[in-house]
XYZ file of C-alpha atoms in Angstrom:
390
model
C 103.611 67.775 -88.814
C 104.786 65.034 -91.125
C 102.287 63.614 -93.593
C 101.527 59.902 -93.110
C 103.561 57.602 -95.279
C 101.333 56.056 -97.943
C 103.127 52.692 -97.758
C 102.593 52.353 -94.002
C 98.902 53.167 -94.413
C 98.542 50.625 -97.154
C 100.277 47.938 -95.071
C 98.150 48.750 -92.047
C 95.019 48.512 -94.143
C 96.064 45.151 -95.594
C 96.893 43.729 -92.149
C 93.632 45.016 -90.698
C 91.653 43.554 -93.567
C 93.418 40.199 -93.197
C 92.696 40.128 -89.479
C 89.076 41.041 -90.095
C 88.713 38.308 -92.693
C 90.411 35.815 -90.363
C 88.215 36.709 -87.437
C 85.139 36.584 -89.643
C 86.143 33.164 -90.933
C 86.782 31.967 -87.374
C 83.444 33.332 -86.195
C 81.606 31.795 -89.118
C 83.410 28.513 -88.560
C 82.435 28.452 -84.910
C 78.847 29.328 -85.769
C 78.670 26.470 -88.289
C 80.420 23.915 -86.051
C 77.258 21.970 -85.189
C 75.179 22.482 -88.328
C 77.901 22.180 -90.993
C 81.236 20.992 -89.550
C 82.813 20.405 -92.982
C 82.060 23.994 -93.998
C 83.306 25.220 -90.633
C 86.621 23.462 -91.184
C 87.022 24.938 -94.667
C 86.569 28.398 -93.149
C 88.743 27.755 -90.100
C 90.926 24.587 -90.242
C 92.018 24.957 -86.592
C 88.420 24.547 -85.357
C 88.789 21.616 -82.948
C 85.061 21.347 -82.064
C 84.240 21.149 -85.798
C 86.781 18.316 -86.187
C 85.122 16.592 -83.241
C 81.635 17.061 -84.685
C 82.731 15.704 -88.060
C 84.370 12.705 -86.379
C 81.117 12.060 -84.504
C 79.065 12.216 -87.709
C 81.431 9.766 -89.429
C 81.298 7.469 -86.392
C 77.486 7.446 -86.241
C 76.906 7.012 -89.983
C 79.529 4.262 -90.321
C 78.361 2.382 -87.245
C 74.658 2.475 -88.088
C 73.414 -1.102 -88.025
C 76.872 -2.466 -87.200
C 79.220 -2.820 -84.242
C 80.617 0.658 -83.603
C 83.888 -0.764 -82.285
C 84.459 -2.792 -85.443
C 83.451 -0.222 -88.042
C 82.441 3.242 -86.850
C 85.361 4.047 -84.544
C 88.200 3.067 -86.953
C 86.708 5.163 -89.744
C 86.384 8.197 -87.512
C 89.754 7.752 -85.786
C 91.761 10.213 -87.944
C 89.200 12.987 -87.499
C 89.018 12.290 -83.776
C 92.813 12.482 -83.546
C 92.792 15.820 -85.395
C 90.118 17.078 -82.999
C 92.205 15.970 -80.022
C 95.281 17.771 -81.334
C 93.330 20.998 -81.819
C 91.205 20.649 -78.686
C 92.760 18.204 -76.154
C 89.637 18.256 -73.968
C 87.271 17.023 -76.721
C 85.136 14.332 -74.971
C 83.679 12.731 -78.124
C 87.164 12.551 -79.629
C 88.388 10.686 -76.530
C 85.450 8.285 -76.763
C 86.067 7.485 -80.431
C 89.823 7.070 -79.909
C 89.130 4.698 -77.020
C 86.716 2.615 -79.115
C 89.243 2.450 -81.962
C 92.074 1.299 -79.699
C 92.822 -2.435 -79.932
C 95.074 -2.640 -76.882
C 92.834 -3.127 -73.858
C 95.252 -1.472 -71.404
C 95.734 1.571 -73.626
C 91.999 1.825 -74.125
C 91.398 1.632 -70.383
C 93.997 4.366 -69.803
C 92.371 6.632 -72.404
C 88.949 6.136 -70.866
C 90.180 6.726 -67.315
C 91.963 9.940 -68.223
C 89.074 11.225 -70.333
C 86.501 10.378 -67.676
C 88.474 12.448 -65.214
C 88.253 15.439 -67.545
C 84.541 15.219 -68.382
C 81.797 13.356 -66.534
C 78.853 14.860 -68.389
C 79.472 13.825 -71.990
C 77.116 10.910 -72.659
C 79.130 9.272 -75.441
C 82.269 9.267 -73.338
C 80.343 7.918 -70.366
C 78.947 5.162 -72.608
C 82.518 4.056 -73.319
C 83.206 4.173 -69.579
C 80.126 1.970 -69.098
C 81.400 -0.599 -71.610
C 84.736 -0.739 -69.822
C 83.090 -1.200 -66.438
C 80.943 -4.051 -67.761
C 83.994 -5.702 -69.340
C 85.872 -5.385 -66.034
C 82.842 -6.664 -64.075
C 82.596 -3.417 -62.128
C 78.837 -3.786 -61.880
C 78.073 -1.184 -59.188
C 80.167 1.319 -61.169
C 78.363 0.392 -64.402
C 74.944 0.949 -62.854
C 76.019 4.280 -61.378
C 77.484 5.372 -64.733
C 74.299 4.445 -66.563
C 72.231 6.365 -64.048
C 74.483 9.408 -64.520
C 74.141 9.241 -68.322
C 70.415 8.643 -68.522
C 69.384 11.220 -65.956
C 70.863 13.778 -68.359
C 70.067 12.012 -71.656
C 67.114 9.608 -71.198
C 66.729 9.427 -74.999
C 69.893 7.294 -75.123
C 68.163 4.430 -73.286
C 67.654 2.195 -76.380
C 71.360 2.115 -77.237
C 72.628 1.663 -73.668
C 70.164 -0.887 -72.263
C 71.629 -3.810 -74.282
C 75.004 -3.074 -72.645
C 73.377 -3.138 -69.214
C 71.338 -6.321 -69.742
C 74.229 -8.782 -69.064
C 74.759 -6.960 -65.773
C 71.113 -7.217 -64.798
C 70.680 -10.930 -65.562
C 73.652 -12.105 -63.516
C 73.102 -13.726 -60.123
C 73.024 -11.263 -57.256
C 72.393 -8.189 -59.417
C 68.920 -7.418 -58.084
C 70.055 -5.782 -54.845
C 72.364 -3.415 -56.721
C 69.652 -2.417 -59.172
C 67.064 -1.968 -56.430
C 69.263 0.720 -54.854
C 69.312 2.717 -58.115
C 65.909 2.034 -59.686
C 63.820 3.974 -57.201
C 61.549 5.665 -59.740
C 63.222 9.076 -59.458
C 64.257 9.166 -63.121
C 62.393 8.575 -66.394
C 64.874 5.922 -67.499
C 63.917 3.603 -64.615
C 60.472 2.832 -66.036
C 61.967 2.653 -69.535
C 64.378 -0.037 -68.304
C 61.534 -2.057 -66.778
C 59.712 -1.939 -70.126
C 62.868 -3.042 -71.936
C 63.745 -5.849 -69.530
C 60.235 -7.330 -69.505
C 60.675 -8.171 -73.219
C 63.967 -10.016 -72.627
C 63.516 -13.701 -71.703
C 66.829 -13.824 -69.832
C 65.786 -10.923 -67.596
C 62.357 -12.152 -66.475
C 63.304 -14.057 -63.309
C 65.478 -11.243 -61.987
C 62.765 -8.770 -62.915
C 60.342 -10.694 -60.695
C 62.834 -10.446 -57.839
C 63.292 -6.739 -58.497
C 59.515 -6.292 -58.472
C 59.485 -7.562 -54.869
C 61.699 -4.653 -53.861
C 60.597 -1.926 -56.279
C 56.892 -1.340 -57.051
C 56.370 -0.686 -60.746
C 53.191 1.324 -60.141
C 52.095 0.070 -63.551
C 49.457 -2.631 -63.904
C 50.176 -3.094 -67.606
C 53.823 -3.833 -66.852
C 52.842 -6.418 -64.216
C 50.461 -8.023 -66.719
C 53.197 -8.223 -69.355
C 55.680 -9.721 -66.897
C 53.204 -12.397 -65.817
C 52.254 -13.217 -69.406
C 55.866 -13.458 -70.582
C 56.845 -15.719 -67.693
C 54.120 -18.151 -68.768
C 55.188 -17.867 -72.397
C 58.727 -18.869 -71.366
C 57.267 -21.819 -69.401
C 58.370 -20.325 -66.074
C 55.050 -21.371 -64.560
C 56.197 -21.722 -60.948
C 57.742 -18.240 -60.928
C 54.692 -16.854 -62.712
C 52.297 -18.343 -60.182
C 54.315 -17.061 -57.226
C 54.248 -13.612 -58.782
C 50.496 -13.920 -59.336
C 49.990 -14.847 -55.677
C 52.036 -11.829 -54.674
C 49.743 -9.637 -56.750
C 46.882 -11.251 -54.851
C 48.505 -10.286 -51.547
C 48.635 -6.729 -52.879
C 44.911 -6.954 -53.553
C 45.286 -6.914 -57.319
C 44.589 -10.446 -58.537
C 41.564 -12.680 -58.464
C 43.066 -15.857 -57.068
C 40.467 -17.882 -55.230
C 40.680 -21.534 -54.322
C 37.658 -23.566 -55.305
C 35.265 -21.442 -57.318
C 36.914 -19.531 -60.173
C 35.543 -15.986 -60.196
C 35.165 -14.229 -63.544
C 38.069 -11.850 -62.974
C 40.173 -10.781 -65.957
C 42.875 -8.565 -64.428
C 45.914 -10.833 -64.696
C 45.594 -13.511 -67.350
C 46.522 -16.273 -67.804
C 45.953 -17.030 -64.093
C 42.860 -14.848 -64.299
C 40.538 -15.290 -67.262
C 41.490 -14.238 -70.764
C 38.229 -13.573 -72.598
C 37.565 -13.187 -76.323
C 36.011 -9.922 -77.455
C 35.663 -9.595 -81.217
C 32.913 -9.040 -83.726
C 30.648 -12.086 -83.737
C 32.243 -13.902 -80.792
C 32.382 -12.592 -77.264
C 32.570 -13.592 -73.609
C 32.231 -11.106 -70.765
C 31.360 -11.076 -67.072
C 27.842 -9.977 -66.241
C 27.374 -6.576 -64.604
C 27.665 -8.030 -61.115
C 30.391 -10.484 -62.266
C 28.251 -13.376 -61.073
C 28.063 -15.056 -64.503
C 29.994 -15.394 -67.748
C 27.914 -14.217 -70.697
C 28.763 -15.981 -73.973
C 27.516 -14.899 -77.399
C 28.264 -16.065 -80.926
C 26.685 -15.020 -84.219
C 25.793 -17.656 -86.836
C 28.904 -18.922 -88.554
C 31.210 -17.813 -85.727
C 33.037 -19.933 -83.155
C 36.246 -20.544 -81.228
C 37.815 -20.157 -77.782
C 35.895 -17.616 -75.677
C 37.615 -18.047 -72.302
C 40.780 -19.617 -70.925
C 42.917 -19.543 -67.790
C 45.655 -21.430 -65.946
C 44.958 -23.168 -62.638
C 47.346 -24.577 -60.043
C 46.693 -28.316 -60.071
C 45.125 -29.589 -56.831
C 45.860 -32.987 -55.372
C 44.058 -35.780 -57.205
C 41.412 -37.001 -57.059
C 39.355 -33.837 -57.485
C 36.013 -32.851 -58.998
C 35.592 -30.243 -61.702
C 32.114 -28.668 -61.682
C 30.108 -26.346 -63.939
C 27.048 -24.406 -62.751
C 24.642 -22.994 -65.353
C 20.948 -22.643 -66.200
C 21.220 -23.397 -69.933
C 18.005 -25.130 -71.095
C 18.677 -25.399 -74.838
C 20.053 -28.776 -75.842
C 21.625 -27.156 -78.886
C 23.450 -24.601 -76.730
C 24.700 -27.345 -74.403
C 26.129 -29.190 -77.398
C 27.714 -26.038 -78.835
C 29.703 -25.091 -75.714
C 32.806 -27.196 -75.084
C 34.907 -27.319 -71.938
C 38.391 -28.811 -71.971
C 41.116 -29.188 -69.362
C 44.773 -29.761 -70.222
C 47.986 -30.068 -68.321
C 49.493 -26.635 -68.951
C 53.010 -25.702 -69.942
C 55.386 -27.160 -72.481
C 54.188 -30.768 -72.013
C 50.555 -30.991 -73.041
C 48.228 -33.719 -71.765
C 44.466 -33.652 -72.277
C 42.496 -34.363 -69.102
C 39.077 -34.069 -70.756
C 37.415 -32.305 -73.682
C 33.599 -32.466 -73.721
C 30.594 -30.332 -74.516
C 28.290 -29.321 -71.668
C 25.693 -31.898 -72.705
C 28.166 -34.771 -72.213
C 30.126 -33.237 -69.346
C 27.122 -32.742 -67.109
C 27.469 -30.786 -63.893
C 30.572 -32.539 -62.592
C 33.589 -34.449 -63.824
C 35.876 -36.425 -61.528
C 39.613 -36.458 -62.238
C 41.116 -39.479 -60.490
C 44.810 -39.117 -61.336
C 47.223 -37.007 -63.387
C 50.815 -37.292 -64.639
C 53.482 -36.175 -62.170
C 54.533 -33.287 -64.451
C 51.040 -31.787 -64.406
C 51.675 -28.937 -61.945
C 49.343 -26.540 -63.757
C 46.200 -26.989 -65.831
C 44.731 -24.850 -68.565
C 40.954 -24.544 -68.678
C 39.455 -23.647 -72.074
C 35.840 -22.814 -72.956
C 34.811 -22.823 -76.624
C 31.522 -21.831 -78.219
C 30.064 -21.836 -81.729
C 26.902 -20.907 -83.577
C 26.340 -22.902 -86.740
C 25.483 -21.182 -90.012
C 21.768 -21.231 -90.728
C 20.872 -21.469 -87.025
C 20.105 -18.909 -84.353
C 22.827 -16.968 -82.606
C 24.185 -18.499 -79.423
C 23.504 -16.659 -76.171
C 24.264 -18.471 -72.922
C 25.430 -17.878 -69.372
C 27.692 -19.986 -67.160
C 27.272 -19.224 -63.492
C 30.507 -20.706 -62.263
C 33.208 -23.308 -62.711
C 34.986 -24.773 -59.730
C 37.368 -27.405 -58.442
C 37.099 -29.257 -55.137
C 38.711 -32.310 -53.551
């Protein structure tokens, strides 16, 4: 038996040690890919996922507060290209390279090829979404957004602004109604986003006809924002629809003390020292003000009836001082203000006849104010009803 050659043993040991070190470095690099991509690359330069992760970090940090296409993508392009060369199926690398590409056709080709390789990566799908919006492929854009947000609902804030131009266009409601069926968390999140966007309000009303929000607060916000944007006709039609659903307090003639959907129901003040609230049986409005306090206690919008009409107030207030300290005013509502009357209960009496109004006065705003003067007793009064009749 020949003794082993010392040189061969030494070489074998060196090769084995080198392989062990290499494998250890590769393993450590892979383990650190997400948490420390720069360290992972120093341990294993061929780590494509680490290159991709580093490119993503550069993209996000550079694009923060700016347009990612203009700033983030170009800065991360070299890292993304390195990631692509090491790992050709890197979805984030494809997305960044597409965003950095100035040639629209080349960009579209990159996105199409990458989308065929990976349909689950949310950043890549976001680039697909941008391309679909740019190409006016609206059904495709909605379907892409649904695919992204069902997996990553947390990405809603960054993707909704891209979707908004799609939603506000004419004819978009039917497409959205097919997707927004309440089966995903992002659907309600989109409603809450759109209701804060003035351009989206009218289409949101149309969508509401097809898709129930199942959220009274959202309906209240939509109604309020329509009025704020002076879309009074659309707001009133929506309010009537809520009435058909049994949710609003619309009632011709006598104005019940319902507060569910202001401003077409009552908006009442409730703060320390000044308050208005319906009585327990909602038959009266209870008004209270502490000495030194005063201001608007109740207000609501009313669809203007044909003139002439009579405005009436029913109450059992005996105190002359209280009658003088409660004011009732009626204005033409909306952007063009016109005062119809502004009087305290002592001067107004039980009825006030309105003989004619400007043609633009489609809606009126009724305001009740109350005050309690310093050095006098607190104000406590009840108004039974206010009403309008021809």
